[in-house]
PDB file of C-alpha atoms in Angstrom:
ATOM      1  CA  MET A 244      40.189  60.172  91.623  1.00  0.00           C
ATOM      2  CA  LEU A 245      41.393  59.899  88.241  1.00  0.00           C
ATOM      3  CA  ILE A 246      44.991  59.495  87.876  1.00  0.00           C
ATOM      4  CA  LEU A 247      46.649  60.261  84.386  1.00  0.00           C
ATOM      5  CA  LYS A 248      49.348  57.670  83.561  1.00  0.00           C
ATOM      6  CA  ASP A 249      49.782  58.190  79.917  1.00  0.00           C
ATOM      7  CA  ILE A 250      50.124  61.088  77.546  1.00  0.00           C
ATOM      8  CA  HIS A 251      47.463  60.637  74.825  1.00  0.00           C
ATOM      9  CA  GLU A 252      48.112  62.758  71.740  1.00  0.00           C
ATOM     10  CA  GLY A 253      45.525  62.983  68.898  1.00  0.00           C
ATOM     11  CA  LEU A 254      46.039  61.745  65.639  1.00  0.00           C
ATOM     12  CA  ASN A 255      45.957  64.596  62.938  1.00  0.00           C
ATOM     13  CA  PHE A 256      44.117  63.751  59.813  1.00  0.00           C
ATOM     14  CA  SER A 257      43.599  67.140  58.276  1.00  0.00           C
ATOM     15  CA  ALA A 258      45.809  68.219  55.150  1.00  0.00           C
ATOM     16  CA  ALA A 259      48.868  70.493  55.467  1.00  0.00           C
ATOM     17  CA  ASP A 260      47.061  72.901  53.240  1.00  0.00           C
ATOM     18  CA  ASP A 261      43.768  72.383  54.582  1.00  0.00           C
ATOM     19  CA  GLU A 262      42.302  75.725  56.494  1.00  0.00           C
ATOM     20  CA  SER A 263      38.717  74.296  57.042  1.00  0.00           C
ATOM     21  CA  SER A 264      37.651  71.832  59.705  1.00  0.00           C
ATOM     22  CA  PHE A 265      35.872  68.330  58.807  1.00  0.00           C
ATOM     23  CA  GLY A 266      33.990  65.681  60.894  1.00  0.00           C
ATOM     24  CA  ILE A 267      35.003  62.064  61.015  1.00  0.00           C
ATOM     25  CA  PHE A 268      31.811  59.949  60.391  1.00  0.00           C
ATOM     26  CA  SER A 269      33.461  56.438  60.362  1.00  0.00           C
ATOM     27  CA  ILE A 270      36.579  54.926  61.181  1.00  0.00           C
ATOM     28  CA  LYS A 271      38.181  51.054  61.084  1.00  0.00           C
ATOM     29  CA  PHE A 272      41.221  49.400  62.154  1.00  0.00           C
ATOM     30  CA  SER A 273      42.745  47.216  59.588  1.00  0.00           C
ATOM     31  CA  LYS A 274      42.669  43.464  60.730  1.00  0.00           C
ATOM     32  CA  ASP A 275      46.658  43.799  61.701  1.00  0.00           C
ATOM     33  CA  GLY A 276      45.886  46.720  63.962  1.00  0.00           C
ATOM     34  CA  HIS A 277      48.534  48.838  62.036  1.00  0.00           C
ATOM     35  CA  GLU A 278      46.253  51.518  60.073  1.00  0.00           C
ATOM     36  CA  LEU A 279      43.168  53.208  60.252  1.00  0.00           C
ATOM     37  CA  VAL A 280      40.460  54.098  57.365  1.00  0.00           C
ATOM     38  CA  VAL A 281      38.714  57.219  57.968  1.00  0.00           C
ATOM     39  CA  GLY A 282      35.563  58.437  56.141  1.00  0.00           C
ATOM     40  CA  ASN A 283      34.852  62.222  56.688  1.00  0.00           C
ATOM     41  CA  SER A 284      32.733  64.940  55.631  1.00  0.00           C
ATOM     42  CA  ASN A 285      35.290  66.849  53.307  1.00  0.00           C
ATOM     43  CA  GLU A 286      34.285  63.903  50.555  1.00  0.00           C
ATOM     44  CA  SER A 287      37.830  61.938  51.103  1.00  0.00           C
ATOM     45  CA  ILE A 288      38.921  58.898  52.678  1.00  0.00           C
ATOM     46  CA  CYS A 289      41.980  58.855  54.562  1.00  0.00           C
ATOM     47  CA  ILE A 290      44.546  55.999  55.550  1.00  0.00           C
ATOM     48  CA  TYR A 291      46.459  56.584  58.846  1.00  0.00           C
ATOM     49  CA  ASP A 292      49.550  54.634  59.688  1.00  0.00           C
ATOM     50  CA  LEU A 293      49.641  54.013  63.631  1.00  0.00           C
ATOM     51  CA  GLY A 294      53.511  53.313  63.335  1.00  0.00           C
ATOM     52  CA  ALA A 295      54.466  56.309  61.087  1.00  0.00           C
ATOM     53  CA  ASN A 296      51.947  58.502  62.992  1.00  0.00           C
ATOM     54  CA  LYS A 297      50.679  60.027  59.983  1.00  0.00           C
ATOM     55  CA  VAL A 298      48.301  60.093  56.949  1.00  0.00           C
ATOM     56  CA  THR A 299      49.801  57.895  54.164  1.00  0.00           C
ATOM     57  CA  GLU A 300      46.977  58.061  51.379  1.00  0.00           C
ATOM     58  CA  ARG A 301      44.205  60.881  50.970  1.00  0.00           C
ATOM     59  CA  ILE A 302      41.497  59.761  48.344  1.00  0.00           C
ATOM     60  CA  HIS A 303      38.861  62.471  47.333  1.00  0.00           C
ATOM     61  CA  ALA A 304      36.051  59.368  47.213  1.00  0.00           C
ATOM     62  CA  HIS A 305      32.829  60.768  46.760  1.00  0.00           C
ATOM     63  CA  VAL A 306      30.779  64.020  45.736  1.00  0.00           C
ATOM     64  CA  ALA A 307      29.346  64.498  49.448  1.00  0.00           C
ATOM     65  CA  ASP A 308      30.028  63.172  52.933  1.00  0.00           C
ATOM     66  CA  VAL A 309      31.349  59.859  53.478  1.00  0.00           C
ATOM     67  CA  ASN A 310      29.541  57.963  56.071  1.00  0.00           C
ATOM     68  CA  ALA A 311      30.894  54.841  56.062  1.00  0.00           C
ATOM     69  CA  VAL A 312      34.129  52.950  55.624  1.00  0.00           C
ATOM     70  CA  THR A 313      35.438  49.691  56.180  1.00  0.00           C
ATOM     71  CA  PHE A 314      38.011  46.921  55.222  1.00  0.00           C
ATOM     72  CA  ALA A 315      37.055  44.319  53.088  1.00  0.00           C
ATOM     73  CA  ASP A 316      39.270  41.406  54.689  1.00  0.00           C
ATOM     74  CA  GLU A 317      41.977  40.390  56.428  1.00  0.00           C
ATOM     75  CA  SER A 318      44.695  41.692  53.648  1.00  0.00           C
ATOM     76  CA  SER A 319      43.664  45.377  54.334  1.00  0.00           C
ATOM     77  CA  ASP A 320      44.193  45.824  50.383  1.00  0.00           C
ATOM     78  CA  VAL A 321      40.537  46.497  49.612  1.00  0.00           C
ATOM     79  CA  LEU A 322      38.310  49.136  50.886  1.00  0.00           C
ATOM     80  CA  TYR A 323      34.442  50.037  50.632  1.00  0.00           C
ATOM     81  CA  SER A 324      33.191  53.409  51.238  1.00  0.00           C
ATOM     82  CA  GLY A 325      29.464  54.687  51.187  1.00  0.00           C
ATOM     83  CA  SER A 326      28.444  58.054  50.977  1.00  0.00           C
ATOM     84  CA  ASP A 327      25.539  60.899  51.099  1.00  0.00           C
ATOM     85  CA  ASP A 328      25.973  60.583  47.251  1.00  0.00           C
ATOM     86  CA  SER A 329      24.284  57.071  47.431  1.00  0.00           C
ATOM     87  CA  LEU A 330      27.184  55.329  46.029  1.00  0.00           C
ATOM     88  CA  CYS A 331      28.993  52.635  47.674  1.00  0.00           C
ATOM     89  CA  LYS A 332      32.311  52.081  45.878  1.00  0.00           C
ATOM     90  CA  VAL A 333      35.224  49.753  45.896  1.00  0.00           C
ATOM     91  CA  TRP A 334      39.120  50.725  46.189  1.00  0.00           C
ATOM     92  CA  ASP A 335      41.877  48.503  45.782  1.00  0.00           C
ATOM     93  CA  ARG A 336      45.158  49.743  47.282  1.00  0.00           C
ATOM     94  CA  ARG A 337      47.159  47.537  45.173  1.00  0.00           C
ATOM     95  CA  CYS A 338      46.440  49.511  41.871  1.00  0.00           C
ATOM     96  CA  HIS A 339      48.707  52.239  40.929  1.00  0.00           C
ATOM     97  CA  LYS A 340      45.809  54.557  40.548  1.00  0.00           C
ATOM     98  CA  SER A 341      44.247  53.935  43.820  1.00  0.00           C
ATOM     99  CA  ALA A 342      43.063  57.405  43.789  1.00  0.00           C
ATOM    100  CA  LYS A 343      40.325  56.184  41.532  1.00  0.00           C
ATOM    101  CA  PRO A 344      38.245  53.416  42.395  1.00  0.00           C
ATOM    102  CA  VAL A 345      38.195  50.219  40.850  1.00  0.00           C
ATOM    103  CA  GLY A 346      34.162  49.947  40.906  1.00  0.00           C
ATOM    104  CA  VAL A 347      31.048  51.612  41.847  1.00  0.00           C
ATOM    105  CA  LEU A 348      27.712  49.868  43.214  1.00  0.00           C
ATOM    106  CA  ALA A 349      24.535  51.639  42.356  1.00  0.00           C
ATOM    107  CA  GLY A 350      21.304  50.860  43.807  1.00  0.00           C
ATOM    108  CA  HIS A 351      20.492  53.188  46.734  1.00  0.00           C
ATOM    109  CA  LEU A 352      18.628  56.262  46.354  1.00  0.00           C
ATOM    110  CA  ASP A 353      19.788  58.323  49.441  1.00  0.00           C
ATOM    111  CA  GLY A 354      22.862  58.930  51.303  1.00  0.00           C
ATOM    112  CA  VAL A 355      24.274  55.545  52.629  1.00  0.00           C
ATOM    113  CA  THR A 356      24.678  55.580  56.548  1.00  0.00           C
ATOM    114  CA  PHE A 357      26.954  52.360  57.201  1.00  0.00           C
ATOM    115  CA  ILE A 358      28.993  49.417  55.613  1.00  0.00           C
ATOM    116  CA  ASP A 359      29.630  46.275  56.882  1.00  0.00           C
ATOM    117  CA  SER A 360      31.870  43.587  55.332  1.00  0.00           C
ATOM    118  CA  ARG A 361      31.175  39.456  55.673  1.00  0.00           C
ATOM    119  CA  GLY A 362      34.992  39.464  55.901  1.00  0.00           C
ATOM    120  CA  ASP A 363      35.503  37.653  52.611  1.00  0.00           C
ATOM    121  CA  GLY A 364      36.740  40.092  49.939  1.00  0.00           C
ATOM    122  CA  HIS A 365      33.262  39.510  48.126  1.00  0.00           C
ATOM    123  CA  TYR A 366      30.140  40.350  50.218  1.00  0.00           C
ATOM    124  CA  PHE A 367      29.290  43.131  52.084  1.00  0.00           C
ATOM    125  CA  ILE A 368      25.825  45.140  53.283  1.00  0.00           C
ATOM    126  CA  SER A 369      25.106  49.010  53.262  1.00  0.00           C
ATOM    127  CA  ASN A 370      22.567  50.992  55.609  1.00  0.00           C
ATOM    128  CA  CYS A 371      20.628  53.976  53.895  1.00  0.00           C
ATOM    129  CA  LYS A 372      18.537  56.820  54.439  1.00  0.00           C
ATOM    130  CA  ASP A 373      16.373  55.224  51.466  1.00  0.00           C
ATOM    131  CA  GLN A 374      14.766  52.878  54.555  1.00  0.00           C
ATOM    132  CA  THR A 375      16.724  49.803  52.916  1.00  0.00           C
ATOM    133  CA  ILE A 376      19.634  47.431  53.770  1.00  0.00           C
ATOM    134  CA  LYS A 377      21.238  46.047  50.491  1.00  0.00           C
ATOM    135  CA  LEU A 378      23.298  43.012  49.723  1.00  0.00           C
ATOM    136  CA  TRP A 379      26.466  43.517  47.305  1.00  0.00           C
ATOM    137  CA  ASP A 380      28.904  41.479  45.370  1.00  0.00           C
ATOM    138  CA  ILE A 381      31.891  43.059  44.272  1.00  0.00           C
ATOM    139  CA  ARG A 382      31.950  40.935  41.527  1.00  0.00           C
ATOM    140  CA  LYS A 383      29.093  42.542  40.071  1.00  0.00           C
ATOM    141  CA  LEU A 384      30.212  46.289  40.092  1.00  0.00           C
ATOM    142  CA  SER A 385      30.433  48.716  37.313  1.00  0.00           C
ATOM    143  CA  SER A 386      33.561  50.692  36.063  1.00  0.00           C
ATOM    144  CA  ALA A 387      30.925  53.909  35.659  1.00  0.00           C
ATOM    145  CA  THR A 388      28.697  55.863  37.618  1.00  0.00           C
ATOM    146  CA  LYS A 389      24.790  55.288  36.937  1.00  0.00           C
ATOM    147  CA  ASP A 390      22.888  58.055  37.880  1.00  0.00           C
ATOM    148  CA  CYS A 391      20.147  57.479  40.301  1.00  0.00           C
ATOM    149  CA  THR A 392      16.312  57.461  39.423  1.00  0.00           C
ATOM    150  CA  PRO A 393      15.367  61.208  39.930  1.00  0.00           C
ATOM    151  CA  LYS A 394      13.982  61.793  43.303  1.00  0.00           C
ATOM    152  CA  ALA A 395      10.143  62.574  43.151  1.00  0.00           C
ATOM    153  CA  TYR A 396      10.565  64.183  46.789  1.00  0.00           C
ATOM    154  CA  GLU A 397      12.271  66.615  48.756  1.00  0.00           C
ATOM    155  CA  TRP A 398      12.877  65.587  52.411  1.00  0.00           C
ATOM    156  CA  ASP A 399      15.531  65.672  55.215  1.00  0.00           C
ATOM    157  CA  TYR A 400      15.957  62.863  57.344  1.00  0.00           C
ATOM    158  CA  ARG A 401      17.112  64.782  60.225  1.00  0.00           C
ATOM    159  CA  TRP A 402      13.909  65.932  61.375  1.00  0.00           C
ATOM    160  CA  MET A 403      11.466  64.583  58.829  1.00  0.00           C
ATOM    161  CA  THR A 404       9.602  61.289  58.156  1.00  0.00           C
ATOM    162  CA  TYR A 405       9.977  59.158  55.207  1.00  0.00           C
ATOM    163  CA  PRO A 406       7.783  60.361  52.279  1.00  0.00           C
ATOM    164  CA  SER A 407       5.355  57.859  51.515  1.00  0.00           C
ATOM    165  CA  GLU A 408       5.544  57.886  47.921  1.00  0.00           C
ATOM    166  CA  ALA A 409       9.378  57.371  47.996  1.00  0.00           C
ATOM    167  CA  ARG A 410       9.203  54.101  49.711  1.00  0.00           C
ATOM    168  CA  PHE A 411       8.869  51.964  46.763  1.00  0.00           C
ATOM    169  CA  LEU A 412      10.857  53.719  44.281  1.00  0.00           C
ATOM    170  CA  LYS A 413      13.536  51.667  42.394  1.00  0.00           C
ATOM    171  CA  HIS A 414      16.819  52.642  41.118  1.00  0.00           C
ATOM    172  CA  SER A 415      17.356  52.076  37.351  1.00  0.00           C
ATOM    173  CA  TYR A 416      20.441  50.342  37.440  1.00  0.00           C
ATOM    174  CA  ASP A 417      20.173  48.413  40.597  1.00  0.00           C
ATOM    175  CA  GLN A 418      23.319  46.308  40.971  1.00  0.00           C
ATOM    176  CA  SER A 419      22.468  44.772  44.376  1.00  0.00           C
ATOM    177  CA  LEU A 420      21.923  41.211  45.110  1.00  0.00           C
ATOM    178  CA  ALA A 421      19.190  41.859  47.608  1.00  0.00           C
ATOM    179  CA  THR A 422      17.107  44.329  49.358  1.00  0.00           C
ATOM    180  CA  PHE A 423      15.900  44.204  53.073  1.00  0.00           C
ATOM    181  CA  ARG A 424      13.093  46.562  54.165  1.00  0.00           C
ATOM    182  CA  GLY A 425      11.263  46.764  57.513  1.00  0.00           C
ATOM    183  CA  HIS A 426      13.447  49.034  59.886  1.00  0.00           C
ATOM    184  CA  SER A 427      13.685  52.692  59.676  1.00  0.00           C
ATOM    185  CA  VAL A 428      16.522  55.007  59.107  1.00  0.00           C
ATOM    186  CA  LEU A 429      16.089  58.537  60.413  1.00  0.00           C
ATOM    187  CA  ARG A 430      17.819  61.356  62.341  1.00  0.00           C
ATOM    188  CA  THR A 431      21.002  59.750  62.664  1.00  0.00           C
ATOM    189  CA  LEU A 432      23.841  57.271  60.915  1.00  0.00           C
ATOM    190  CA  ILE A 433      22.307  53.837  61.908  1.00  0.00           C
ATOM    191  CA  ARG A 434      24.603  50.834  61.650  1.00  0.00           C
ATOM    192  CA  CYS A 435      23.846  47.017  60.504  1.00  0.00           C
ATOM    193  CA  TYR A 436      25.921  44.254  60.251  1.00  0.00           C
ATOM    194  CA  PHE A 437      26.187  40.333  59.495  1.00  0.00           C
ATOM    195  CA  SER A 438      25.755  38.045  62.292  1.00  0.00           C
ATOM    196  CA  PRO A 439      28.558  35.972  63.580  1.00  0.00           C
ATOM    197  CA  MET A 440      30.207  33.121  61.771  1.00  0.00           C
ATOM    198  CA  HIS A 441      30.750  31.263  64.709  1.00  0.00           C
ATOM    199  CA  SER A 442      27.192  30.937  65.937  1.00  0.00           C
ATOM    200  CA  THR A 443      25.467  31.404  63.272  1.00  0.00           C
ATOM    201  CA  GLY A 444      27.294  31.180  59.911  1.00  0.00           C
ATOM    202  CA  GLN A 445      26.325  34.800  59.018  1.00  0.00           C
ATOM    203  CA  ARG A 446      22.869  33.429  58.258  1.00  0.00           C
ATOM    204  CA  TYR A 447      21.684  36.772  59.621  1.00  0.00           C
ATOM    205  CA  ILE A 448      21.467  40.757  58.848  1.00  0.00           C
ATOM    206  CA  TYR A 449      20.657  42.675  61.846  1.00  0.00           C
ATOM    207  CA  THR A 450      20.400  46.812  62.408  1.00  0.00           C
ATOM    208  CA  GLY A 451      19.106  49.334  64.743  1.00  0.00           C
ATOM    209  CA  SER A 452      16.135  51.088  63.675  1.00  0.00           C
ATOM    210  CA  SER A 453      14.644  54.759  64.770  1.00  0.00           C
ATOM    211  CA  ASP A 454      11.337  53.049  65.450  1.00  0.00           C
ATOM    212  CA  GLN A 455      12.793  51.873  68.809  1.00  0.00           C
ATOM    213  CA  CYS A 456      13.652  48.317  67.683  1.00  0.00           C
ATOM    214  CA  VAL A 457      16.555  46.069  66.481  1.00  0.00           C
ATOM    215  CA  TYR A 458      15.709  44.167  63.417  1.00  0.00           C
ATOM    216  CA  ILE A 459      16.775  40.909  62.540  1.00  0.00           C
ATOM    217  CA  TYR A 460      16.964  39.674  58.713  1.00  0.00           C
ATOM    218  CA  ASP A 461      17.497  36.219  57.465  1.00  0.00           C
ATOM    219  CA  VAL A 462      20.007  37.007  54.274  1.00  0.00           C
ATOM    220  CA  ALA A 463      18.704  34.227  52.057  1.00  0.00           C
ATOM    221  CA  THR A 464      14.979  34.977  52.256  1.00  0.00           C
ATOM    222  CA  GLY A 465      14.878  38.625  52.860  1.00  0.00           C
ATOM    223  CA  ASN A 466      12.276  38.316  55.796  1.00  0.00           C
ATOM    224  CA  VAL A 467      12.507  39.675  59.253  1.00  0.00           C
ATOM    225  CA  VAL A 468      12.764  36.906  61.481  1.00  0.00           C
ATOM    226  CA  GLU A 469      12.917  38.602  65.019  1.00  0.00           C
ATOM    227  CA  THR A 470      11.752  42.449  65.995  1.00  0.00           C
ATOM    228  CA  LEU A 471      13.224  43.450  69.443  1.00  0.00           C
ATOM    229  CA  LYS A 472      11.700  45.853  71.305  1.00  0.00           C
ATOM    230  CA  TRP A 473      12.144  47.415  74.622  1.00  0.00           C
ATOM    231  CA  HIS A 474      13.825  50.961  74.111  1.00  0.00           C
ATOM    232  CA  GLU A 475      12.108  54.138  74.025  1.00  0.00           C
ATOM    233  CA  SER A 476      13.943  55.709  71.414  1.00  0.00           C
ATOM    234  CA  ILE A 477      16.144  55.433  68.522  1.00  0.00           C
ATOM    235  CA  VAL A 478      18.487  52.346  68.483  1.00  0.00           C
ATOM    236  CA  ARG A 479      21.569  53.633  66.637  1.00  0.00           C
ATOM    237  CA  ASP A 480      23.762  50.657  67.194  1.00  0.00           C
ATOM    238  CA  CYS A 481      23.898  47.162  68.190  1.00  0.00           C
ATOM    239  CA  SER A 482      26.177  44.345  68.559  1.00  0.00           C
ATOM    240  CA  TRP A 483      26.118  40.533  68.415  1.00  0.00           C
ATOM    241  CA  HIS A 484      28.647  38.544  70.477  1.00  0.00           C
ATOM    242  CA  PRO A 485      31.397  37.043  68.311  1.00  0.00           C
ATOM    243  CA  HIS A 486      30.796  33.170  70.303  1.00  0.00           C
ATOM    244  CA  LEU A 487      27.538  33.767  72.395  1.00  0.00           C
ATOM    245  CA  PRO A 488      23.852  33.844  71.609  1.00  0.00           C
ATOM    246  CA  THR A 489      24.040  37.405  73.012  1.00  0.00           C
ATOM    247  CA  LEU A 490      23.547  40.570  71.672  1.00  0.00           C
ATOM    248  CA  VAL A 491      23.708  44.377  73.013  1.00  0.00           C
ATOM    249  CA  SER A 492      21.647  47.241  71.788  1.00  0.00           C
ATOM    250  CA  SER A 493      22.356  51.035  72.435  1.00  0.00           C
ATOM    251  CA  SER A 494      19.806  53.665  72.108  1.00  0.00           C
ATOM    252  CA  TRP A 495      19.101  57.481  72.550  1.00  0.00           C
ATOM    253  CA  ASP A 496      17.049  56.381  75.688  1.00  0.00           C
ATOM    254  CA  GLY A 497      20.483  56.270  77.446  1.00  0.00           C
ATOM    255  CA  TYR A 498      19.975  52.364  78.006  1.00  0.00           C
ATOM    256  CA  LEU A 499      22.262  49.494  76.891  1.00  0.00           C
ATOM    257  CA  VAL A 500      20.407  46.270  76.543  1.00  0.00           C
ATOM    258  CA  ARG A 501      21.443  42.799  76.549  1.00  0.00           C
ATOM    259  CA  TRP A 502      19.399  40.614  74.560  1.00  0.00           C
ATOM    260  CA  GLU A 503      20.312  36.610  75.077  1.00  0.00           C
ATOM    261  CA  ALA A 504      18.677  33.415  72.683  1.00  0.00           C
ATOM    262  CA  THR A 505      18.147  30.520  74.971  1.00  0.00           C
ATOM    263  CA  GLU A 506      17.287  27.124  73.646  1.00  0.00           C
ATOM    264  CA  ASP A 507      16.197  23.721  75.222  1.00  0.00           C
ATOM    265  CA  ASP A 508      19.058  21.498  74.117  1.00  0.00           C
ATOM    266  CA  ASP A 509      22.487  21.683  75.206  1.00  0.00           C
ATOM    267  CA  ASP A 510      24.189  23.528  72.432  1.00  0.00           C
ATOM    268  CA  PRO A 511      24.184  26.893  73.596  1.00  0.00           C
ATOM    269  CA  THR A 512      25.565  28.596  70.200  1.00  0.00           C
ATOM    270  CA  THR A 513      22.568  27.428  67.756  1.00  0.00           C
ATOM    271  CA  LEU A 514      20.188  30.108  67.238  1.00  0.00           C
ATOM    272  CA  ASN A 515      17.669  27.877  65.380  1.00  0.00           C
ATOM    273  CA  LYS A 516      15.171  26.656  68.387  1.00  0.00           C
ATOM    274  CA  GLY A 517      14.802  29.111  71.100  1.00  0.00           C
ATOM    275  CA  LYS A 518      12.584  29.555  74.099  1.00  0.00           C
ATOM    276  CA  GLN A 519      11.847  33.452  74.847  1.00  0.00           C
ATOM    277  CA  LYS A 520      12.414  34.513  78.480  1.00  0.00           C
ATOM    278  CA  MET A 521      13.345  37.175  80.610  1.00  0.00           C
ATOM    279  CA  CYS A 522      16.497  37.551  82.291  1.00  0.00           C
ATOM    280  CA  PRO A 523      17.607  40.022  84.801  1.00  0.00           C
ATOM    281  CA  GLU A 524      20.390  41.500  82.350  1.00  0.00           C
ATOM    282  CA  GLY A 525      18.207  42.426  79.688  1.00  0.00           C
ATOM    283  CA  TYR A 526      15.841  40.607  77.224  1.00  0.00           C
ATOM    284  CA  THR A 527      16.231  37.336  75.140  1.00  0.00           C
ATOM    285  CA  PHE A 528      14.958  37.009  71.473  1.00  0.00           C
ATOM    286  CA  THR A 529      14.078  33.626  69.681  1.00  0.00           C
ATOM    287  CA  LEU A 530      15.244  32.852  66.138  1.00  0.00           C
TER     288      LEU A 530
END
């Protein structure tokens, strides 16, 4: 029997004069746990103060759905956002004109599905419907929006395959540091992340994929160092344990799978020398 001990109230993100409904695509806690940042389908970013129980900032951030938002570091002063307009933007809440981004990062050719910050206030990565992950340094941002390279194709990622003629198109003003290719982003907003600092020194980038795999890239070389395959449908999300060599993936096939890296020496946190074996709880990977 389910017993309710607390009364749970919904958090209202709508504006007083907003007569239309909207969907929330991305939500993150600030590092101190006092605020939430939200990206939504009405092209805006909202900051919600949990103590005051209200939206304290509302920014019209993009010209399309805001699919991804996150805080840059522990200070919670800087935000990153990514949108279906193909742009990543940087917002500094210390600026008096916080309704305008402090910079724009162009390079993607389609909608951004997810953003993960390295946590150092400088670097972040973005996953995109153009079938790439890009690495960014906000010290290289521009103050103006650059027009995208015109599309030579029409497609809808929710039900079509990515056009082969578009796979190696390049943005005329690509500001990214590196581009990672191999995984696929179709049908849903697939996530990507930096690997943990404790066990890997954030040496890797990992992502789900619509081809049923988890991909792990080397940040320095851009190479795929491991492809984890077991699922039978899209892998939308995955999470690497902050201290242990363990990764969990979730899929549209209805399964959660635990992957573990094992090695011959006595240090269980290092992922450089692995020996692959199958565990009862899941499946292992080597790096």
